[in-house]
XYZ file of C-alpha atoms in Angstrom:
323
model
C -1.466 26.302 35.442
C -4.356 28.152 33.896
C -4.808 29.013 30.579
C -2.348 25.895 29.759
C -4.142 23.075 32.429
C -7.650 22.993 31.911
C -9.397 20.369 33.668
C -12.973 20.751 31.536
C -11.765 19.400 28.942
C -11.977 16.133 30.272
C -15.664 16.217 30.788
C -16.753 17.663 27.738
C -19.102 14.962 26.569
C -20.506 11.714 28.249
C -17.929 9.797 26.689
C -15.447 11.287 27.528
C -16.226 11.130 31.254
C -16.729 7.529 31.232
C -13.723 7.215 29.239
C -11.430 9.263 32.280
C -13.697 8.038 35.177
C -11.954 7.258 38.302
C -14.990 4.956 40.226
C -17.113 2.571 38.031
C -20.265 0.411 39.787
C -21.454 -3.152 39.016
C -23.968 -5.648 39.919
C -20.739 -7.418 41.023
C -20.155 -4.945 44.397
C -23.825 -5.568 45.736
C -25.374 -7.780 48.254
C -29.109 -7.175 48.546
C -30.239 -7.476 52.048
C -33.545 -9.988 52.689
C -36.364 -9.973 55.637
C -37.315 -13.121 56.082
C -41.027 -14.549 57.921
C -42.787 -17.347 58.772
C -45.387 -18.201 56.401
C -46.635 -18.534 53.037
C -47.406 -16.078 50.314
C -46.344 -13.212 52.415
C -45.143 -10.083 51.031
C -45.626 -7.464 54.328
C -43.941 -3.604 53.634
C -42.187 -1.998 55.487
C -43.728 1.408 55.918
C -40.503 3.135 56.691
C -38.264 1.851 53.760
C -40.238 2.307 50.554
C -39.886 -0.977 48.383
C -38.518 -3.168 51.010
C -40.842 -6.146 52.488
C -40.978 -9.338 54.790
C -41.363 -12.105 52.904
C -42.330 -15.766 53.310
C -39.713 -18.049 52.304
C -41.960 -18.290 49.127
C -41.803 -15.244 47.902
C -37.969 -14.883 48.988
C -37.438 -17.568 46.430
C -38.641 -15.481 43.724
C -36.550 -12.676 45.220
C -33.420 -14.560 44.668
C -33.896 -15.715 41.219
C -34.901 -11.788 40.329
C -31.604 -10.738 41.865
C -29.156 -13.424 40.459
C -31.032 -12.614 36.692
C -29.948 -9.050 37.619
C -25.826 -10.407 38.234
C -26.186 -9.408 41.609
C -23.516 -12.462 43.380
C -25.788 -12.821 46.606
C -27.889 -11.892 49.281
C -27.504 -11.756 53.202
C -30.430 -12.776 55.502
C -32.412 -11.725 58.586
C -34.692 -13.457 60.333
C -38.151 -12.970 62.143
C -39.211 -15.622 64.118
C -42.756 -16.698 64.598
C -41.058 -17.215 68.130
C -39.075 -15.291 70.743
C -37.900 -15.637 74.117
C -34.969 -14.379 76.546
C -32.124 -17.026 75.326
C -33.003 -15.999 71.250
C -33.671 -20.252 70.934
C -34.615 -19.556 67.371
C -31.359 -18.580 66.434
C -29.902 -21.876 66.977
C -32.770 -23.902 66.081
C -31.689 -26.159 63.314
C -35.376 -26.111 61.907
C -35.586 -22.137 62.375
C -36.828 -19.523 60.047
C -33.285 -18.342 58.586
C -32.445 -22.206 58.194
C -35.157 -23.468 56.244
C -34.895 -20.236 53.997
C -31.742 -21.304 53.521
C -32.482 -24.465 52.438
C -35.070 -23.760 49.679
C -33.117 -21.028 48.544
C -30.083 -23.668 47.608
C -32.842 -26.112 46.159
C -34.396 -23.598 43.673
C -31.531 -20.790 43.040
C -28.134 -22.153 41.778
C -24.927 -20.088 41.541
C -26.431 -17.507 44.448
C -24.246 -16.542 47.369
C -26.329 -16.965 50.695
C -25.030 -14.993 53.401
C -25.992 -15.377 56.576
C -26.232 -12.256 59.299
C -25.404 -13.940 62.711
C -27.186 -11.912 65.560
C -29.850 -12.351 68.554
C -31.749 -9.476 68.440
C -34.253 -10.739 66.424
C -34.664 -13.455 67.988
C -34.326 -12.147 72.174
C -37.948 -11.080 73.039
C -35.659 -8.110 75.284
C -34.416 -7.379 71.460
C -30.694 -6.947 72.433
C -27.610 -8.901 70.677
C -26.872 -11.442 73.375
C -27.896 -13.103 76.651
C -29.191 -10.747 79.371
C -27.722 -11.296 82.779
C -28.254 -8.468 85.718
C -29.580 -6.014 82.982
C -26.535 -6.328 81.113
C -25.482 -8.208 78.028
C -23.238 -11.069 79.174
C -20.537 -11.125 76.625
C -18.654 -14.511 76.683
C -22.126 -16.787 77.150
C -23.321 -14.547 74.406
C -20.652 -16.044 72.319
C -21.953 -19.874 73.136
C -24.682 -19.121 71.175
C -23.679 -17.320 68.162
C -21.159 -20.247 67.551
C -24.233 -22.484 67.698
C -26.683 -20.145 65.308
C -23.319 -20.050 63.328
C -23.296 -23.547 62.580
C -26.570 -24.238 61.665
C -26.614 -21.924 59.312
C -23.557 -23.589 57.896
C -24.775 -27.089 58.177
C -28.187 -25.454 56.482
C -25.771 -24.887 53.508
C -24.950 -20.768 53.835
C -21.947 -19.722 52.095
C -20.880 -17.103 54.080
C -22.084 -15.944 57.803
C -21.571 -12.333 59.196
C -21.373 -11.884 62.058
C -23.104 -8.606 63.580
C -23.750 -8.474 66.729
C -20.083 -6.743 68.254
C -19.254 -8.789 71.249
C -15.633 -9.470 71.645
C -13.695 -12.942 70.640
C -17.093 -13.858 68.453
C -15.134 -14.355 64.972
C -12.627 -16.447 67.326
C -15.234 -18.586 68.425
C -17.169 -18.867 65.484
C -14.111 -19.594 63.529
C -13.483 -22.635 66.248
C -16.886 -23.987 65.512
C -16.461 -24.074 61.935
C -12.971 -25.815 61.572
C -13.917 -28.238 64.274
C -16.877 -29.315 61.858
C -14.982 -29.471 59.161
C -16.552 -26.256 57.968
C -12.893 -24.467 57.443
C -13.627 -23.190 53.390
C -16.242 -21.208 55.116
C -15.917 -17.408 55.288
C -16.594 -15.001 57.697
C -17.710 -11.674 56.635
C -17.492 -9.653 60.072
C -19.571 -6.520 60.943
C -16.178 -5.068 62.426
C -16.495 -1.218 62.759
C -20.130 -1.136 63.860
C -21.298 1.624 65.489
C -24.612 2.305 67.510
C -26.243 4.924 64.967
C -29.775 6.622 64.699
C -29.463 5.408 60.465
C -30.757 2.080 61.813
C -34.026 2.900 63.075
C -35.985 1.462 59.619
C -34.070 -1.476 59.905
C -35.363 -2.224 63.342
C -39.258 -1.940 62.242
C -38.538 -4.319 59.609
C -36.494 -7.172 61.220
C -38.595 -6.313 64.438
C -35.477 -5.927 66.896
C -35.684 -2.762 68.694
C -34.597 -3.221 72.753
C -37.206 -3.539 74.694
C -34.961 -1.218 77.345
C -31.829 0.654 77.697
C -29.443 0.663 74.168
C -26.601 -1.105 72.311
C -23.621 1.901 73.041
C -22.162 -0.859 75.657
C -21.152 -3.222 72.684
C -21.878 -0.651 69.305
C -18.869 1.380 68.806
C -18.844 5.164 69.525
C -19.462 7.289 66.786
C -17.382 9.942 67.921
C -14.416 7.155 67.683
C -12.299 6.565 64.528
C -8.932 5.164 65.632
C -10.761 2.779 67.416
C -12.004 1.320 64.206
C -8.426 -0.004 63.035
C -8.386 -2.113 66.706
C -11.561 -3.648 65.794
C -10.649 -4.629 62.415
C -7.284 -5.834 63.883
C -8.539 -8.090 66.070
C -11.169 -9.359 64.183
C -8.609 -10.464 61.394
C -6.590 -12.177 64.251
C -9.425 -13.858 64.768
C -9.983 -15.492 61.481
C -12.383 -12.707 59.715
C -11.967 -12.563 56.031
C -13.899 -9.883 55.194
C -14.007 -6.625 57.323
C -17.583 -4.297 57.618
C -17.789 -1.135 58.075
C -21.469 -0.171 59.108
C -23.034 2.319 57.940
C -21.671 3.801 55.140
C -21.963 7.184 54.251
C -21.547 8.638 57.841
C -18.499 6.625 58.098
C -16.856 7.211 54.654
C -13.313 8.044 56.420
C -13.470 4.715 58.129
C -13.877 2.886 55.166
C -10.902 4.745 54.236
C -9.207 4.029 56.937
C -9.465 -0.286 57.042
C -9.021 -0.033 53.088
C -5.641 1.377 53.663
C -4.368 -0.151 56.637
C -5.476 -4.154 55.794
C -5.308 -7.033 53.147
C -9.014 -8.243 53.866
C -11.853 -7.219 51.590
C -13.584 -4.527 52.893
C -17.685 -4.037 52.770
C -19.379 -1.371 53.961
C -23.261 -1.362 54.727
C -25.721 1.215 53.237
C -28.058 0.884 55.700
C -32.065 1.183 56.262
C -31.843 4.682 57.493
C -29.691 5.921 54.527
C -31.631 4.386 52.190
C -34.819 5.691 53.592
C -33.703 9.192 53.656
C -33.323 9.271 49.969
C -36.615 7.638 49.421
C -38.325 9.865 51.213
C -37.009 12.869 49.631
C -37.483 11.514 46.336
C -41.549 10.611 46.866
C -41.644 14.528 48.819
C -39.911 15.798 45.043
C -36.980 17.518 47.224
C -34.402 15.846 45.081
C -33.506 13.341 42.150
C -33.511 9.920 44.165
C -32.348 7.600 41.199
C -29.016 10.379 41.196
C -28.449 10.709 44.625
C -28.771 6.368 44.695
C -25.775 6.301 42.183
C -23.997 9.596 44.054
C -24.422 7.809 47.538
C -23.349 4.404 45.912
C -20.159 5.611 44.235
C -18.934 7.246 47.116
C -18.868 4.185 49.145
C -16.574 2.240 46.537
C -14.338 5.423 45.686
C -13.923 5.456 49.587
C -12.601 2.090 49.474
C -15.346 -0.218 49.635
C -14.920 -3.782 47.549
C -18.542 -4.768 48.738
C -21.677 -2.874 49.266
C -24.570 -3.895 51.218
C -27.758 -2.257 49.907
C -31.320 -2.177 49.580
C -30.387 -0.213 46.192
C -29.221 -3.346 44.758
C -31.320 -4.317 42.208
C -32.149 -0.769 41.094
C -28.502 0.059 41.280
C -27.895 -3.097 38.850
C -30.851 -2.436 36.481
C -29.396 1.011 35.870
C -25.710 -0.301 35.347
C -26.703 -3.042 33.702
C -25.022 -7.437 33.755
Protein backbone atom coordinates (compact mmCIF):
# COMPACT_ATOMS: atom_id res chain seq x y z
CA UNK A 1 0.00 0.00 0.00
CA UNK A 2 0.76 3.65 -0.51
CA UNK A 3 3.45 5.46 0.69
CA UNK A 4 5.38 1.90 0.83
CA UNK A 5 4.16 0.47 -3.02
CA UNK A 6 4.79 2.95 -5.48
CA UNK A 7 4.32 1.88 -8.89
CA UNK A 8 6.24 5.17 -10.62
CA UNK A 9 9.11 4.15 -9.78
CA UNK A 10 9.24 1.71 -12.34
CA UNK A 11 8.87 4.14 -15.14
CA UNK A 12 11.10 6.70 -14.13
CA UNK A 13 13.35 6.80 -17.14
CA UNK A 14 13.20 5.09 -20.66
CA UNK A 15 15.31 2.47 -19.48
CA UNK A 16 13.85 1.55 -17.01
CA UNK A 17 10.54 0.95 -18.80
CA UNK A 18 12.05 -1.14 -21.37
CA UNK A 19 13.89 -2.85 -18.76
CA UNK A 20 10.20 -3.87 -16.75
CA UNK A 21 8.14 -3.96 -20.03
CA UNK A 22 5.55 -6.54 -20.18
CA UNK A 23 4.84 -6.56 -24.39
CA UNK A 24 7.89 -6.13 -26.74
CA UNK A 25 7.29 -5.93 -30.89
CA UNK A 26 9.49 -7.31 -33.71
CA UNK A 27 9.77 -7.54 -37.35
CA UNK A 28 9.38 -11.25 -36.40
CA UNK A 29 5.27 -10.91 -35.48
CA UNK A 30 4.43 -9.20 -38.95
CA UNK A 31 3.09 -10.34 -42.20
CA UNK A 32 2.71 -7.46 -44.65
CA UNK A 33 -0.32 -7.87 -46.72
CA UNK A 34 0.24 -7.49 -50.87
CA UNK A 35 -2.35 -6.38 -53.81
CA UNK A 36 -1.44 -7.99 -56.56
CA UNK A 37 -2.40 -6.93 -60.71
CA UNK A 38 -1.97 -7.87 -63.96
CA UNK A 39 0.63 -6.01 -65.67
CA UNK A 40 3.88 -4.46 -65.77
CA UNK A 41 5.39 -1.51 -64.00
CA UNK A 42 2.26 -0.88 -62.11
CA UNK A 43 2.20 0.81 -58.90
CA UNK A 44 -1.86 2.00 -58.65
CA UNK A 45 -2.86 3.65 -54.84
CA UNK A 46 -5.27 3.03 -53.14
CA UNK A 47 -7.00 6.27 -52.31
CA UNK A 48 -8.53 5.03 -49.13
CA UNK A 49 -5.41 3.44 -47.40
CA UNK A 50 -2.60 5.99 -47.59
CA UNK A 51 0.71 4.12 -48.69
CA UNK A 52 -0.84 0.98 -49.82
CA UNK A 53 -0.89 0.14 -53.79
CA UNK A 54 -1.68 -2.57 -56.54
CA UNK A 55 1.19 -3.66 -57.94
CA UNK A 56 2.35 -5.59 -61.01
CA UNK A 57 4.10 -8.64 -60.19
CA UNK A 58 7.18 -6.39 -61.02
CA UNK A 59 7.05 -4.10 -58.67
CA UNK A 60 5.77 -6.77 -55.97
CA UNK A 61 9.19 -8.24 -56.45
CA UNK A 62 10.84 -5.26 -55.24
CA UNK A 63 8.26 -5.20 -52.45
CA UNK A 64 9.42 -8.45 -51.14
CA UNK A 65 13.05 -7.95 -51.16
CA UNK A 66 12.30 -4.36 -49.22
CA UNK A 67 10.35 -6.32 -46.63
CA UNK A 68 12.64 -9.42 -46.06
CA UNK A 69 15.81 -6.55 -45.80
CA UNK A 70 13.47 -5.13 -43.10
CA UNK A 71 13.32 -9.03 -41.11
CA UNK A 72 9.85 -9.05 -41.78
CA UNK A 73 9.39 -13.42 -42.23
CA UNK A 74 6.67 -13.01 -45.09
CA UNK A 75 3.93 -11.69 -46.87
CA UNK A 76 0.28 -12.95 -47.69
CA UNK A 77 -1.29 -12.28 -51.15
CA UNK A 78 -4.47 -11.08 -52.88
CA UNK A 79 -5.27 -11.18 -56.14
CA UNK A 80 -7.00 -9.00 -58.92
CA UNK A 81 -7.68 -10.62 -61.91
CA UNK A 82 -7.55 -9.06 -65.31
CA UNK A 83 -10.62 -11.55 -65.45
CA UNK A 84 -13.86 -12.32 -63.61
CA UNK A 85 -16.84 -14.29 -63.99
CA UNK A 86 -19.67 -16.11 -61.81
CA UNK A 87 -17.58 -19.50 -60.98
CA UNK A 88 -14.25 -17.08 -59.76
CA UNK A 89 -12.20 -19.42 -62.76
CA UNK A 90 -9.20 -17.31 -61.94
CA UNK A 91 -8.86 -18.61 -58.68
CA UNK A 92 -8.06 -21.99 -59.80
CA UNK A 93 -6.31 -21.16 -62.86
CA UNK A 94 -2.90 -22.66 -62.62
CA UNK A 95 -1.51 -19.72 -64.86
CA UNK A 96 -3.55 -17.02 -62.72
CA UNK A 97 -2.46 -13.75 -61.32
CA UNK A 98 -1.73 -14.96 -57.57
CA UNK A 99 0.18 -18.04 -59.20
CA UNK A 100 2.57 -16.51 -61.37
CA UNK A 101 3.29 -13.88 -58.52
CA UNK A 102 4.04 -16.62 -56.72
CA UNK A 103 6.35 -17.95 -58.87
CA UNK A 104 8.67 -14.95 -59.49
CA UNK A 105 8.52 -14.11 -56.05
CA UNK A 106 10.34 -17.71 -55.17
CA UNK A 107 12.76 -17.08 -58.24
CA UNK A 108 14.06 -13.63 -57.09
CA UNK A 109 13.39 -13.51 -53.08
CA UNK A 110 14.97 -16.40 -51.05
CA UNK A 111 14.23 -17.12 -47.37
CA UNK A 112 10.58 -15.15 -47.77
CA UNK A 113 7.44 -16.80 -46.47
CA UNK A 114 4.66 -16.58 -49.26
CA UNK A 115 1.34 -16.88 -47.92
CA UNK A 116 -1.37 -17.37 -49.82
CA UNK A 117 -5.12 -15.85 -48.91
CA UNK A 118 -7.57 -18.50 -50.37
CA UNK A 119 -10.93 -16.70 -51.29
CA UNK A 120 -13.39 -16.01 -54.41
CA UNK A 121 -14.40 -12.74 -54.00
CA UNK A 122 -11.95 -11.33 -56.00
CA UNK A 123 -12.25 -13.32 -58.43
CA UNK A 124 -16.62 -13.83 -58.65
CA UNK A 125 -17.72 -10.87 -60.91
CA UNK A 126 -21.06 -11.05 -58.10
CA UNK A 127 -17.91 -10.34 -55.59
CA UNK A 128 -19.11 -12.85 -52.89
CA UNK A 129 -16.82 -15.79 -51.30
CA UNK A 130 -18.26 -18.76 -53.14
CA UNK A 131 -20.54 -20.10 -55.89
CA UNK A 132 -23.93 -18.37 -56.22
CA UNK A 133 -26.87 -20.69 -56.51
CA UNK A 134 -30.69 -19.23 -56.06
CA UNK A 135 -29.15 -15.90 -54.70
CA UNK A 136 -27.42 -17.67 -52.10
CA UNK A 137 -23.88 -18.81 -51.55
CA UNK A 138 -23.83 -22.59 -52.01
CA UNK A 139 -21.58 -23.77 -49.29
CA UNK A 140 -20.32 -27.36 -50.01
CA UNK A 141 -19.69 -26.66 -54.08
CA UNK A 142 -18.06 -23.57 -52.75
CA UNK A 143 -15.64 -25.82 -51.09
CA UNK A 144 -14.77 -27.76 -54.63
CA UNK A 145 -13.20 -24.84 -55.57
CA UNK A 146 -11.22 -23.47 -52.82
CA UNK A 147 -9.56 -27.00 -52.58
CA UNK A 148 -8.67 -26.46 -56.24
CA UNK A 149 -7.36 -22.55 -55.88
CA UNK A 150 -5.71 -24.23 -52.77
CA UNK A 151 -3.60 -26.40 -54.66
CA UNK A 152 -2.37 -24.39 -57.20
CA UNK A 153 -1.16 -22.14 -55.11
CA UNK A 154 0.70 -24.96 -53.46
CA UNK A 155 1.92 -26.57 -56.58
CA UNK A 156 2.92 -22.67 -57.56
CA UNK A 157 5.31 -23.11 -54.55
CA UNK A 158 3.30 -20.97 -51.52
CA UNK A 159 4.35 -21.83 -48.16
CA UNK A 160 1.43 -21.33 -46.38
CA UNK A 161 -2.39 -20.76 -47.68
CA UNK A 162 -5.16 -19.05 -45.52
CA UNK A 163 -7.96 -19.67 -45.96
CA UNK A 164 -10.62 -16.69 -45.68
CA UNK A 165 -13.53 -17.04 -47.03
CA UNK A 166 -15.76 -18.79 -43.75
CA UNK A 167 -17.68 -21.57 -45.30
CA UNK A 168 -17.89 -24.61 -43.19
CA UNK A 169 -15.62 -28.00 -43.60
CA UNK A 170 -13.13 -25.70 -45.98
CA UNK A 171 -9.83 -26.41 -43.80
CA UNK A 172 -11.21 -30.18 -43.96
CA UNK A 173 -11.24 -30.16 -47.50
CA UNK A 174 -8.38 -28.22 -48.20
CA UNK A 175 -6.40 -30.25 -45.82
CA UNK A 176 -7.66 -33.49 -48.04
CA UNK A 177 -6.32 -31.88 -51.13
CA UNK A 178 -3.04 -31.24 -49.79
CA UNK A 179 -2.12 -34.70 -48.20
CA UNK A 180 -3.56 -36.44 -51.19
CA UNK A 181 -0.81 -34.48 -53.28
CA UNK A 182 1.65 -35.13 -51.17
CA UNK A 183 1.48 -31.56 -49.99
CA UNK A 184 1.10 -32.69 -46.07
CA UNK A 185 4.30 -30.20 -44.60
CA UNK A 186 2.00 -27.56 -45.82
CA UNK A 187 0.28 -25.25 -43.31
CA UNK A 188 -2.88 -23.83 -43.06
CA UNK A 189 -3.23 -20.52 -41.52
CA UNK A 190 -7.20 -20.26 -41.16
CA UNK A 191 -9.20 -16.96 -41.03
CA UNK A 192 -11.26 -18.70 -38.11
CA UNK A 193 -13.13 -15.97 -36.08
CA UNK A 194 -14.04 -13.74 -39.02
CA UNK A 195 -16.61 -11.53 -38.68
CA UNK A 196 -18.62 -9.37 -41.30
CA UNK A 197 -17.31 -5.78 -40.12
CA UNK A 198 -17.64 -2.14 -41.58
CA UNK A 199 -13.29 -2.01 -40.82
CA UNK A 200 -13.11 -3.75 -44.21
CA UNK A 201 -14.48 -1.32 -46.48
CA UNK A 202 -10.67 0.00 -47.74
CA UNK A 203 -9.80 -3.37 -48.23
CA UNK A 204 -12.58 -3.95 -50.67
CA UNK A 205 -11.56 -0.80 -53.01
CA UNK A 206 -8.21 -2.17 -53.14
CA UNK A 207 -8.59 -5.94 -53.88
CA UNK A 208 -11.80 -4.82 -55.86
CA UNK A 209 -14.31 -7.37 -54.09
CA UNK A 210 -17.23 -5.58 -52.85
CA UNK A 211 -20.79 -7.76 -53.57
CA UNK A 212 -22.33 -6.73 -56.25
CA UNK A 213 -25.78 -7.42 -53.99
CA UNK A 214 -26.98 -8.39 -50.67
CA UNK A 215 -23.85 -9.03 -47.85
CA UNK A 216 -21.53 -11.65 -46.29
CA UNK A 217 -23.53 -11.85 -42.50
CA UNK A 218 -24.84 -15.44 -43.91
CA UNK A 219 -21.20 -16.90 -43.72
CA UNK A 220 -19.14 -13.73 -41.65
CA UNK A 221 -19.62 -14.27 -38.06
CA UNK A 222 -21.83 -11.92 -35.94
CA UNK A 223 -20.18 -9.30 -34.27
CA UNK A 224 -22.37 -9.24 -31.47
CA UNK A 225 -21.12 -13.08 -30.93
CA UNK A 226 -18.07 -14.05 -28.79
CA UNK A 227 -18.63 -17.60 -27.52
CA UNK A 228 -19.21 -18.46 -30.86
CA UNK A 229 -15.65 -17.71 -31.69
CA UNK A 230 -14.16 -20.72 -29.53
CA UNK A 231 -16.65 -23.19 -31.90
CA UNK A 232 -15.08 -21.82 -34.88
CA UNK A 233 -11.63 -22.17 -33.79
CA UNK A 234 -12.59 -25.68 -32.52
CA UNK A 235 -13.62 -26.96 -35.48
CA UNK A 236 -11.29 -25.50 -37.60
CA UNK A 237 -8.38 -27.22 -35.56
CA UNK A 238 -10.36 -30.55 -36.00
CA UNK A 239 -10.04 -29.90 -39.26
CA UNK A 240 -6.36 -29.72 -39.67
CA UNK A 241 -5.80 -25.71 -39.19
CA UNK A 242 -2.52 -24.87 -37.68
CA UNK A 243 -2.78 -21.51 -37.20
CA UNK A 244 -6.05 -19.82 -35.93
CA UNK A 245 -7.14 -15.89 -37.21
CA UNK A 246 -8.85 -13.73 -35.56
CA UNK A 247 -10.05 -10.86 -37.98
CA UNK A 248 -9.95 -7.78 -37.24
CA UNK A 249 -8.05 -6.93 -34.49
CA UNK A 250 -8.61 -4.19 -32.37
CA UNK A 251 -12.50 -4.49 -32.26
CA UNK A 252 -12.01 -8.00 -31.34
CA UNK A 253 -9.17 -7.77 -28.74
CA UNK A 254 -11.25 -10.11 -26.18
CA UNK A 255 -11.44 -12.73 -28.84
CA UNK A 256 -7.98 -12.87 -29.36
CA UNK A 257 -7.99 -13.38 -25.77
CA UNK A 258 -10.22 -15.77 -25.79
CA UNK A 259 -8.55 -18.54 -28.65
CA UNK A 260 -5.06 -17.58 -26.97
CA UNK A 261 -6.28 -19.09 -23.81
CA UNK A 262 -8.41 -21.81 -24.72
CA UNK A 263 -5.97 -23.53 -27.72
CA UNK A 264 -2.38 -24.86 -28.56
CA UNK A 265 -2.41 -23.36 -32.22
CA UNK A 266 -0.65 -20.10 -32.98
CA UNK A 267 -2.88 -17.46 -33.00
CA UNK A 268 -2.83 -14.30 -35.66
CA UNK A 269 -4.94 -11.67 -35.62
CA UNK A 270 -5.51 -9.23 -38.69
CA UNK A 271 -5.12 -5.39 -38.46
CA UNK A 272 -7.14 -4.71 -41.11
CA UNK A 273 -7.64 -1.93 -44.03
CA UNK A 274 -10.20 -0.05 -42.10
CA UNK A 275 -8.08 0.14 -38.87
CA UNK A 276 -5.25 1.07 -40.52
CA UNK A 277 -6.95 3.74 -42.48
CA UNK A 278 -8.48 5.33 -39.54
CA UNK A 279 -5.16 6.15 -38.10
CA UNK A 280 -3.88 7.44 -41.34
CA UNK A 281 -6.36 9.62 -41.77
CA UNK A 282 -6.19 11.19 -38.49
CA UNK A 283 -2.62 11.51 -38.67
CA UNK A 284 -2.59 13.53 -42.35
CA UNK A 285 -5.97 15.70 -40.62
CA UNK A 286 -3.10 16.43 -37.43
CA UNK A 287 -5.90 14.99 -34.90
CA UNK A 288 -3.35 12.69 -33.39
CA UNK A 289 0.31 11.20 -33.38
CA UNK A 290 -0.13 8.33 -36.08
CA UNK A 291 3.49 6.79 -35.76
CA UNK A 292 2.24 6.40 -31.62
CA UNK A 293 -1.05 5.28 -32.04
CA UNK A 294 0.68 2.54 -34.95
CA UNK A 295 2.89 1.15 -32.04
CA UNK A 296 -0.23 1.65 -29.29
CA UNK A 297 -2.66 -0.23 -31.75
CA UNK A 298 0.18 -2.82 -32.56
CA UNK A 299 1.10 -3.71 -28.98
CA UNK A 300 -2.24 -4.24 -27.96
CA UNK A 301 -2.84 -6.92 -30.40
CA UNK A 302 0.25 -9.07 -29.12
CA UNK A 303 -0.35 -8.21 -25.28
CA UNK A 304 -3.94 -9.55 -26.14
CA UNK A 305 -2.50 -12.70 -27.20
CA UNK A 306 -1.61 -12.43 -30.66
CA UNK A 307 1.73 -14.56 -31.90
CA UNK A 308 1.18 -13.09 -35.51
CA UNK A 309 0.03 -9.82 -36.80
CA UNK A 310 -1.23 -9.08 -40.13
CA UNK A 311 -0.59 -5.43 -41.06
CA UNK A 312 -0.20 -2.86 -43.52
CA UNK A 313 2.06 -1.23 -40.61
CA UNK A 314 4.61 -3.74 -41.24
CA UNK A 315 7.40 -2.26 -42.60
CA UNK A 316 7.00 1.01 -40.70
CA UNK A 317 6.36 -0.96 -37.58
CA UNK A 318 9.84 -2.84 -38.33
CA UNK A 319 11.84 0.28 -39.37
CA UNK A 320 10.94 1.79 -36.02
CA UNK A 321 11.82 -1.47 -33.97
CA UNK A 322 14.47 -2.19 -35.87
CA UNK A 323 16.16 -6.33 -37.35
Amino acid sequence: MFPIDRPRRLRTSETMRRMVRETTLSANDFIYPLFVCEGENIKNPVSSMPGVFQMSIDNIIKECEEVKALGIPGVILFGIPAYKDEMGSEAYNEHGIIQKAIRAIKAHVKDLLVITDVCMCEYTDHGHCGIIKNGEVDNDETLHYLALETLTHVKAGADMVAPSDMMDGRVEEMRNILDDNGYSNIPIMSYSVKYCSAFYGPFREAAESTPKFGDRKTYQMDPANRTEGLKEAALDIAEGADIIMVKPALPYLDIISDLKQNFDRPVAAYHVSGEYAMIMAADQLGWMDGHRAMMEALTSIKRAGADIIITYYAKEAAKALGK
